[in-house]
Tab-separated table of C-alpha atoms in Angstrom:
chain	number	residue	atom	x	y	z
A	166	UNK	CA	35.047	108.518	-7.743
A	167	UNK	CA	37.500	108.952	-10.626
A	168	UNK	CA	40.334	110.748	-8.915
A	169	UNK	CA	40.236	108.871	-5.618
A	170	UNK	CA	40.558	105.597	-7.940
A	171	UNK	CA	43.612	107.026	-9.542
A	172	UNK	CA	45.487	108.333	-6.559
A	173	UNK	CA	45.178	104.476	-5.086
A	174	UNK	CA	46.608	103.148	-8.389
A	175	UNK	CA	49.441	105.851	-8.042
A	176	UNK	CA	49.633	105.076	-3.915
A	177	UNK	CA	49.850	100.968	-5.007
A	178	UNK	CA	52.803	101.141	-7.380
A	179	UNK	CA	54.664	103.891	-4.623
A	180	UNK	CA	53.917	101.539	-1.762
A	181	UNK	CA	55.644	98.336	-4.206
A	182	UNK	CA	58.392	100.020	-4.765
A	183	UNK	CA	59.001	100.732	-1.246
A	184	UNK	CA	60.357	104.378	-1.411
A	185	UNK	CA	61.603	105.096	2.263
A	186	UNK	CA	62.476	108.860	3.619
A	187	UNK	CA	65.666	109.118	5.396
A	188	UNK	CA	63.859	108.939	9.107
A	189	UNK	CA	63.011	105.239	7.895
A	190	UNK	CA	59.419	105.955	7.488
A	191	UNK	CA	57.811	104.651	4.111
A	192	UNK	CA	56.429	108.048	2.666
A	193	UNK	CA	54.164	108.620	-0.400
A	194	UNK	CA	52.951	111.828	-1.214
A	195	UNK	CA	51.062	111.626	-4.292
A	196	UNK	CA	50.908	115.040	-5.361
A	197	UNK	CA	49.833	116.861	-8.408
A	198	UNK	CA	49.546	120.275	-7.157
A	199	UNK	CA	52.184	121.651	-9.203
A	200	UNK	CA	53.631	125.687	-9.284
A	201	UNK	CA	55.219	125.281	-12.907
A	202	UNK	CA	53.655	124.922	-16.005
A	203	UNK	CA	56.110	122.157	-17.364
A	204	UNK	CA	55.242	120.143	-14.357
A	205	UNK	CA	51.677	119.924	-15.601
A	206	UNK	CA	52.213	119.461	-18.927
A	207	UNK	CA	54.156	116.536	-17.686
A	208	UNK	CA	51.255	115.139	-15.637
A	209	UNK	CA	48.295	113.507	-17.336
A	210	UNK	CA	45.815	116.432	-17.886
A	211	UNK	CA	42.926	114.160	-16.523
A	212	UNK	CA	44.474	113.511	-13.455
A	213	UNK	CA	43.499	115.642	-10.700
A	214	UNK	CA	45.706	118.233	-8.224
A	215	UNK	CA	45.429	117.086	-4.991
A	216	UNK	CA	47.305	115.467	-2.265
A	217	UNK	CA	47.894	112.845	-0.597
A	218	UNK	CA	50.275	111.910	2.066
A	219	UNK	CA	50.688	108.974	4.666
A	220	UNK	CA	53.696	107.901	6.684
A	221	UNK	CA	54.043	104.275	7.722
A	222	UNK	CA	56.769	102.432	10.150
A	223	UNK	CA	59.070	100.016	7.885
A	224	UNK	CA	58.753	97.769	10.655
A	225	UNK	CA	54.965	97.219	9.298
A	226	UNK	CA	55.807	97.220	5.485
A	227	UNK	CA	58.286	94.406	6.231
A	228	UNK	CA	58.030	91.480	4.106
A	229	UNK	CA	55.819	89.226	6.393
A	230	UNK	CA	55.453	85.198	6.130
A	231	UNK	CA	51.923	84.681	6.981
A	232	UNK	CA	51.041	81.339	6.410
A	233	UNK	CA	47.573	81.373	5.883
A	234	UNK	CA	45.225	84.114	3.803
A	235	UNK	CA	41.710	84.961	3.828
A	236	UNK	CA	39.450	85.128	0.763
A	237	UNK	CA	35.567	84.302	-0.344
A	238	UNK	CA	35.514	83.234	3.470
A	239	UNK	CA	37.767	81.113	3.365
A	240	UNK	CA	41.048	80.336	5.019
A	241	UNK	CA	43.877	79.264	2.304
A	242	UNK	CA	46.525	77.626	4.084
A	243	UNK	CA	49.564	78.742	2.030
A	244	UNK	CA	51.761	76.113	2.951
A	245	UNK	CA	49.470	73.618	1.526
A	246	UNK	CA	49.139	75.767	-1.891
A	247	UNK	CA	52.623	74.471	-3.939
A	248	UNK	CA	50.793	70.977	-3.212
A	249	UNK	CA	48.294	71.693	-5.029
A	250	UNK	CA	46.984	70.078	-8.629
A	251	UNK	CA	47.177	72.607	-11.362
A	252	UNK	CA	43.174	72.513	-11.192
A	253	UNK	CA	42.817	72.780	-7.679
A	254	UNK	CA	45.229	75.492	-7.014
A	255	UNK	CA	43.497	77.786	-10.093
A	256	UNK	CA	40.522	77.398	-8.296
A	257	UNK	CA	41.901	79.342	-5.499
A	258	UNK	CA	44.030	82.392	-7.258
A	259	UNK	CA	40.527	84.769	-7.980
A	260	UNK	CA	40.237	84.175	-3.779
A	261	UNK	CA	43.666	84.757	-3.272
A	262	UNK	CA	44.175	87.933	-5.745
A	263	UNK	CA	41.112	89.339	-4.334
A	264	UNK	CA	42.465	88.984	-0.417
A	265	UNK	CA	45.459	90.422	-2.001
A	266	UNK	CA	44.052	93.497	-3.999
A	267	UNK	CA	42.265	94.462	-0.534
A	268	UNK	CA	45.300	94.362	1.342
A	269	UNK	CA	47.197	96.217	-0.892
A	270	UNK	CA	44.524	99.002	-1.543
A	271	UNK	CA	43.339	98.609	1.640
A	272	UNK	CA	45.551	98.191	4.218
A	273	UNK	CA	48.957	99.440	1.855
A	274	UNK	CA	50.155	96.146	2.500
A	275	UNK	CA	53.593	95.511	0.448
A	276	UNK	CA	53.535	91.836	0.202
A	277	UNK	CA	50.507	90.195	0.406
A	278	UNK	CA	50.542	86.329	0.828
A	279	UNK	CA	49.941	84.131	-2.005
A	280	UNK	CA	50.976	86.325	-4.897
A	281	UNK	CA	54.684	85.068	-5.001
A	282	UNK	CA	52.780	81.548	-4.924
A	283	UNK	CA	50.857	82.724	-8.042
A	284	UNK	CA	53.196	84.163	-9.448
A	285	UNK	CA	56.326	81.194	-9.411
A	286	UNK	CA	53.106	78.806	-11.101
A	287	UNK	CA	52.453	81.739	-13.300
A	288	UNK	CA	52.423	79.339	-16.670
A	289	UNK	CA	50.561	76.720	-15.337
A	290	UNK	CA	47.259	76.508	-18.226
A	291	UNK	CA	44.448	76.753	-14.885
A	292	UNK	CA	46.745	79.661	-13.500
A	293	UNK	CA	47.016	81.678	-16.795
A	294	UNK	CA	43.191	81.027	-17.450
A	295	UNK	CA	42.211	82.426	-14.434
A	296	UNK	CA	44.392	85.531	-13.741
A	297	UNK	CA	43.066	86.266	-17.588
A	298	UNK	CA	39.914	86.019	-16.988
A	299	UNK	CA	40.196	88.575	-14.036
A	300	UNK	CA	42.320	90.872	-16.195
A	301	UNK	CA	39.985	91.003	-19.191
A	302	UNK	CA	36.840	91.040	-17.002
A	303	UNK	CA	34.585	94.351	-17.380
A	304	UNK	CA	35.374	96.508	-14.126
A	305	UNK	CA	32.288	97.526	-12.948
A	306	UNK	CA	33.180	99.037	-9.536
A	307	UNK	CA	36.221	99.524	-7.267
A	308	UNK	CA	36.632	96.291	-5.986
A	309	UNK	CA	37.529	95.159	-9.812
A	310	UNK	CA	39.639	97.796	-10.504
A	311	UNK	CA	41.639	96.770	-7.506
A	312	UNK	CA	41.512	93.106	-8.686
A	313	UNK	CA	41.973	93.946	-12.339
A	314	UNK	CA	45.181	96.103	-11.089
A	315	UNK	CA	46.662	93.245	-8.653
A	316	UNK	CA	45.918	90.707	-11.475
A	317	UNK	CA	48.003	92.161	-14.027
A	318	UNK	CA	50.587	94.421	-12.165
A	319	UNK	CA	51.449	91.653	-9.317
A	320	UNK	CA	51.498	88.405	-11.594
A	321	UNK	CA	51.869	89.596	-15.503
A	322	UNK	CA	53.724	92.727	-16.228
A	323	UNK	CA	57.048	91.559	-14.563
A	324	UNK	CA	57.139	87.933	-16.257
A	325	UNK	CA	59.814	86.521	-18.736
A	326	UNK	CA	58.943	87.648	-22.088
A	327	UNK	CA	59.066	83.948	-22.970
A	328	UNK	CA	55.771	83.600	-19.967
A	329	UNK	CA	54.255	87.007	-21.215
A	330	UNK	CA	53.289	85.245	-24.189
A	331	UNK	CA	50.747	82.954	-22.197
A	332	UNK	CA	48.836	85.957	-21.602
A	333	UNK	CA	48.702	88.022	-24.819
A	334	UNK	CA	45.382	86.823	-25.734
A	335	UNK	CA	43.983	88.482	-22.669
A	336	UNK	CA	46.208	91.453	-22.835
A	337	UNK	CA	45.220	91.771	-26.229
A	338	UNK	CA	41.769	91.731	-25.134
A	339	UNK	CA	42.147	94.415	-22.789
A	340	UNK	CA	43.955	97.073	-24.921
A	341	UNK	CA	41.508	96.750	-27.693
A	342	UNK	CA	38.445	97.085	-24.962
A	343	UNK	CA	36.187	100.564	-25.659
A	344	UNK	CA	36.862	102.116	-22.392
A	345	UNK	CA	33.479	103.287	-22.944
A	346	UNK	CA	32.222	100.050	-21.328
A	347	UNK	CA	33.421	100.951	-18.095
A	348	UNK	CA	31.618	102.799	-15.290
A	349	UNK	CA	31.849	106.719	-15.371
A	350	UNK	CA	33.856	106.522	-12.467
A	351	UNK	CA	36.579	104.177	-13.215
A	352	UNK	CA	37.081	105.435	-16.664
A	353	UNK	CA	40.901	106.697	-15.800
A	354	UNK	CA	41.757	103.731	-14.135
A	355	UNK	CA	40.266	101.240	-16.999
A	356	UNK	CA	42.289	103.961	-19.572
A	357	UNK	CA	45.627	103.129	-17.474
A	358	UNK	CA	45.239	99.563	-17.684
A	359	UNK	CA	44.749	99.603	-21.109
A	360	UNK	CA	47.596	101.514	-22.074
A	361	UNK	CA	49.782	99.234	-20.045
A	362	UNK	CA	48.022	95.855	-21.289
A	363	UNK	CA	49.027	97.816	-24.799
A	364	UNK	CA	52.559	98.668	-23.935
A	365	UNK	CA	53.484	94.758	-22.959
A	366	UNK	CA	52.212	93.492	-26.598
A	367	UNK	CA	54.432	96.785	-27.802
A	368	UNK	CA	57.324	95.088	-25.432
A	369	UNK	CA	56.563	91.848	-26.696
A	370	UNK	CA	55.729	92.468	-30.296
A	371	UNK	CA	59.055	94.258	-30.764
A	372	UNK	CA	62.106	93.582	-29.691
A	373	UNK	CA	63.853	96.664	-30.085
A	374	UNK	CA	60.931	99.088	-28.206
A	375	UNK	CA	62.652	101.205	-25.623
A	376	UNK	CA	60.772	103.896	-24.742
A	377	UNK	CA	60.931	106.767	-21.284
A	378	UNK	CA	57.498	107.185	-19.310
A	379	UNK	CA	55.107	108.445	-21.064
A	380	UNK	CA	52.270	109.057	-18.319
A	381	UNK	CA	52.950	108.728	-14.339
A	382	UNK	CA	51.501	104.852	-14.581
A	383	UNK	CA	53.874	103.837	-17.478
A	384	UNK	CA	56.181	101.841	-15.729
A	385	UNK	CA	56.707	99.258	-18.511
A	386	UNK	CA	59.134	101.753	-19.784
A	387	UNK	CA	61.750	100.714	-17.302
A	388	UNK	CA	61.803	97.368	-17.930
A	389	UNK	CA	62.561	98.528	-21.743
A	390	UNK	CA	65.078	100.184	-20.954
A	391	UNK	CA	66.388	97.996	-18.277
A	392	UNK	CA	66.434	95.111	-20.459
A	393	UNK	CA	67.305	96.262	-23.454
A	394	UNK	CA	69.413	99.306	-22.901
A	395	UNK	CA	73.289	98.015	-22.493
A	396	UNK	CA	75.617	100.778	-23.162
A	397	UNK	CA	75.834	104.128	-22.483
A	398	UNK	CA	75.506	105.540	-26.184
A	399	UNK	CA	72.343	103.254	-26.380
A	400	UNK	CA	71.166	105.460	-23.462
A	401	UNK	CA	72.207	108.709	-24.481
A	402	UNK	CA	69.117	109.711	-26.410
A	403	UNK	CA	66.623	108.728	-23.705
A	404	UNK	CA	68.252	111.141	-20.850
A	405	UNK	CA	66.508	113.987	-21.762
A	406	UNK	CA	63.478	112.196	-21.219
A	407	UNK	CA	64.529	110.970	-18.437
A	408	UNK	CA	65.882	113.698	-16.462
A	409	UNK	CA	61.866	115.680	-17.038
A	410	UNK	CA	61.008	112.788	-14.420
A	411	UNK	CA	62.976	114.341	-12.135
A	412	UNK	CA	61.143	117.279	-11.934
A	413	UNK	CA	59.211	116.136	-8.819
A	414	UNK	CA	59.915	113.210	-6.587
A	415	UNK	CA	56.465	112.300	-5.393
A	416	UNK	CA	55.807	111.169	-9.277
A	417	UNK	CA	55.637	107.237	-10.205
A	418	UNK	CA	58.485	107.063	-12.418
A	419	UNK	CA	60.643	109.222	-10.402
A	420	UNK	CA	62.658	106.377	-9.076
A	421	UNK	CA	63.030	104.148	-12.064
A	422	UNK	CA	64.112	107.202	-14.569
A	423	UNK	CA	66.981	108.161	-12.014
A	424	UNK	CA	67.933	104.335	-11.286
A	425	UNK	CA	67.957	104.362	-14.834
A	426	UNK	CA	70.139	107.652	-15.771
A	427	UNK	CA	72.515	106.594	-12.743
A	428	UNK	CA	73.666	103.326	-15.698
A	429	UNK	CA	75.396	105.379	-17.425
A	430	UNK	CA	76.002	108.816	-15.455
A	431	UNK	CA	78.565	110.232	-17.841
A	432	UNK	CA	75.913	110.736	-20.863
A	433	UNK	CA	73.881	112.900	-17.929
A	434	UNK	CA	76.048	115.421	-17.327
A	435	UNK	CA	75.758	117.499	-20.367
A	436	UNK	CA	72.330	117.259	-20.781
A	437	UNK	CA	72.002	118.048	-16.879
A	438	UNK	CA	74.129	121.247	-16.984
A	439	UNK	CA	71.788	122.794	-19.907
A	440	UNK	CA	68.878	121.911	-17.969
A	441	UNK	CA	69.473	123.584	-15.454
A	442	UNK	CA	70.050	126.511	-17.037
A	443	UNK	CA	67.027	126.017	-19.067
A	444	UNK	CA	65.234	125.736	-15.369
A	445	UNK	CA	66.359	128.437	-13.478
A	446	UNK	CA	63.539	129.406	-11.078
A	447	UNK	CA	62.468	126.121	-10.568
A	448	UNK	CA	63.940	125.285	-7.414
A	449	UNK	CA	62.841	121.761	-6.803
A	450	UNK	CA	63.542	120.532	-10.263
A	451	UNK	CA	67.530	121.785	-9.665
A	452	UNK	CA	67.625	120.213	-6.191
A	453	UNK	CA	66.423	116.538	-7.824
A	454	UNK	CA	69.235	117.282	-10.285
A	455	UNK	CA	72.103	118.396	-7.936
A	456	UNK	CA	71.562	115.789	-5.139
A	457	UNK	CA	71.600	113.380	-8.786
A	458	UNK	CA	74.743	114.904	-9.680
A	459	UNK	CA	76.176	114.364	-5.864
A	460	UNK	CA	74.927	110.527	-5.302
A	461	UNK	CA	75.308	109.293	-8.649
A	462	UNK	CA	78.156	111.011	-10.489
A	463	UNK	CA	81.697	110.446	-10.286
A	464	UNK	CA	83.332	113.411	-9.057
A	465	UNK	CA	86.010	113.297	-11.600
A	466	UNK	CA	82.982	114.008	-13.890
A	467	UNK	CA	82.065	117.091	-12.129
A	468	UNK	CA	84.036	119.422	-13.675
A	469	UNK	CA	82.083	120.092	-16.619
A	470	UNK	CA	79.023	121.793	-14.627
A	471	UNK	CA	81.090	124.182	-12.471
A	472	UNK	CA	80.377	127.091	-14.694
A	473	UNK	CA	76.445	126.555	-14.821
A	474	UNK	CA	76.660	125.822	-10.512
A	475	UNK	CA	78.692	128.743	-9.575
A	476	UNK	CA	75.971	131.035	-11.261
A	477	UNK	CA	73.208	129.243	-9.246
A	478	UNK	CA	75.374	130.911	-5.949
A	479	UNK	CA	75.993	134.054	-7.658
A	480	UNK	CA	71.536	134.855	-8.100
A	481	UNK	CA	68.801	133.492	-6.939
A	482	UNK	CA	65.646	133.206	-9.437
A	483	UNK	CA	62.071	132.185	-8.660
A	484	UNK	CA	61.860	129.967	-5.851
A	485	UNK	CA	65.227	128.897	-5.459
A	486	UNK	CA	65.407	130.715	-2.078
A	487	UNK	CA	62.809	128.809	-0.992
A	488	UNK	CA	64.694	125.868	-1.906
A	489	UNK	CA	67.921	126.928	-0.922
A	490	UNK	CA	69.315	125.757	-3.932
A	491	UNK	CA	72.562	128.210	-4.038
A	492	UNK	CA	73.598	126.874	-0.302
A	493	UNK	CA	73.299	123.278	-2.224
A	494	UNK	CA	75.692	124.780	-4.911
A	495	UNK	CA	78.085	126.244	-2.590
A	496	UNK	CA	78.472	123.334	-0.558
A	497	UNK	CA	78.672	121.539	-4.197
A	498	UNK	CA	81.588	123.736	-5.240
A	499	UNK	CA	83.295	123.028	-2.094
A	500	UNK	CA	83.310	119.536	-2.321
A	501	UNK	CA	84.676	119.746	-6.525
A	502	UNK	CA	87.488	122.162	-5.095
A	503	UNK	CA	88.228	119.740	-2.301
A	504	UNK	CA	88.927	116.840	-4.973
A	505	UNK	CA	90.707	119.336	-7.141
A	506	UNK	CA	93.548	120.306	-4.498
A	507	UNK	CA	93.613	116.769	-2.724
């Protein structure tokens, strides 16, 4: 179904980034069940509200060495892969991106073996023709949405710019596909790969594209503004956009925007302080923005919000009980007054 295809390509890209909870447990909770309006107007309107929530050990989501991999049936002996002819070895990658795209899909399996192998051969002419091939191929049920997805966000989307190039012909072919071709039921996820086969010839096509998420699957967006984003005044008219993403932790870009506003935290503070006092009542959003404030900012850059935090202590709106957002604040102020008489 639709939404059960797009909460696993939301589930993938948490489970690669490797977002652990503070009892060491990897946890995703894909959730779109939102109680403010701005949060939804945020989200993608097609994509459903429901949740989703797993906990795994980071013992299993450890980076594993396996030396062999199963796909097609067969056993590829990974060792004996770098040894490979160009020809031989991109006989093997649709095998070894399809015993991949199970495990990661499948079993939520963080590194699966072969793709760095793929990957470091990645401009190799037998390589590039076959992870094209699977990227432009129609996807006709799940199984090629997963491979379609591990194809193109595992090998392509973080490559050189200089390597990207081998594949715009088949990126190109993919953003300009009708999505109408695809099945009913993996329209979303053929629309997502689409827009981010579209955003790399955007990256590539122009080197001065920066751009903040757009949609919970735009990740390309960080690597604009990773790459091409240097100073802090070059970064000053993105935080806006950037701090929305904070609104809930369980979305996608969540982590990237706030690596991302943490650069350069002194153009955040201003534009944090009227947030939050455009946001009162939404309890969650000012929590995400305080514990910001607290991990990321200077303290000798504090000073400027004490105003806007003392009046979070003084009333409680909406559900900031729930949240306990004005013991946050008070414990804030206590640690600004602490700095200002030491």
């Amino acid at each position: 179904m639709q939404h059960a295809e797009l909460d696993n390509v939301a589930l993938s890209e948490c489970l690669l980034r490797g977002r652990c909870d503070s009892d060491g447990l990897l946890l995703v909770n894909i959730s779109n069940k939102l109680t403010h309006p701005k949060h939804q107007e945020l989200a993608s309107p097609s994509q459903p509200r429901a949740e989703t929530k797993f906990t795994m050990s980071t013992q299993d989501m450890k980076e594993n060495t396996p030396t062999s991999a199963k796909g097609n049936g067969d056993t590829i002996d990974l060792d004996l892969l770098a040894s490979l002819d160009e020809e031989a070895f991109g006989a093997r990658v649709p095998a070894i991106l399809s015993s991949a795209s199970q495990a990661i899909f499948k079993s939520h399996q963080r590194k699966p073996p072969g793709i760095e192998t793929i990957r470091s051969r990645a401009t190799e002419a037998p390589i590039v023709a076959a992870v094209s091939d699977i990227i432009k191929s129609p996807i006709k049920d799940q199984d090629e949405f997963y491979l379609a997805w591990t194809a193109l966000n595992e090998i392509v989307v973080d490559l050189p710019l200089e390597e990207l190039q081998l594949y715009r012909p088949a990126l190109k072919a993919v953003a300009e596909t009708p999505v109408s071709n695809t099945t009913a039921s993996h329209y979303q996820g053929a629309t997502n790969l689409c827009s981010e086969a579209a955003s790399l010839i955007r990256f590539m096509d122009d080197p001065t594209a920066v751009w903040v998420p757009q949609t919970k699957s735009d990740h390309i967006a960080e690597r604009t503004l990773q790459e091409r984003v240097k100073t802090a005044e070059e970064m000053r008219p993105h935080v806006p956009g950037l701090l929305n993403w904070l609104a809930d932790a369980n979305w996608p870009p969540f982590r990237g925007c706030r690596t991302q506003l943490a650069r350069f935290p002194e153009v955040t503070v201003g534009p944090i302080g009227k947030l939050i006092e455009k946001e009162r009542g939404d309890g969650g959003w000012i929590v995400s923005l305080l514990e910001f404030v607290d991990e990321c900012v200077p303290l000798n850059m504090w000073e400027e919000l004490k105003p806007t935090i003392k009046t979070l202590v003084e009333e409680a709106k909406g559900d900031e009980d729930e949240w306990e957002v004005s013991d946050l604040a008070r414990r804030w102020l206590e640690k600004l007054e602490k700095k200002r008489v030491s």
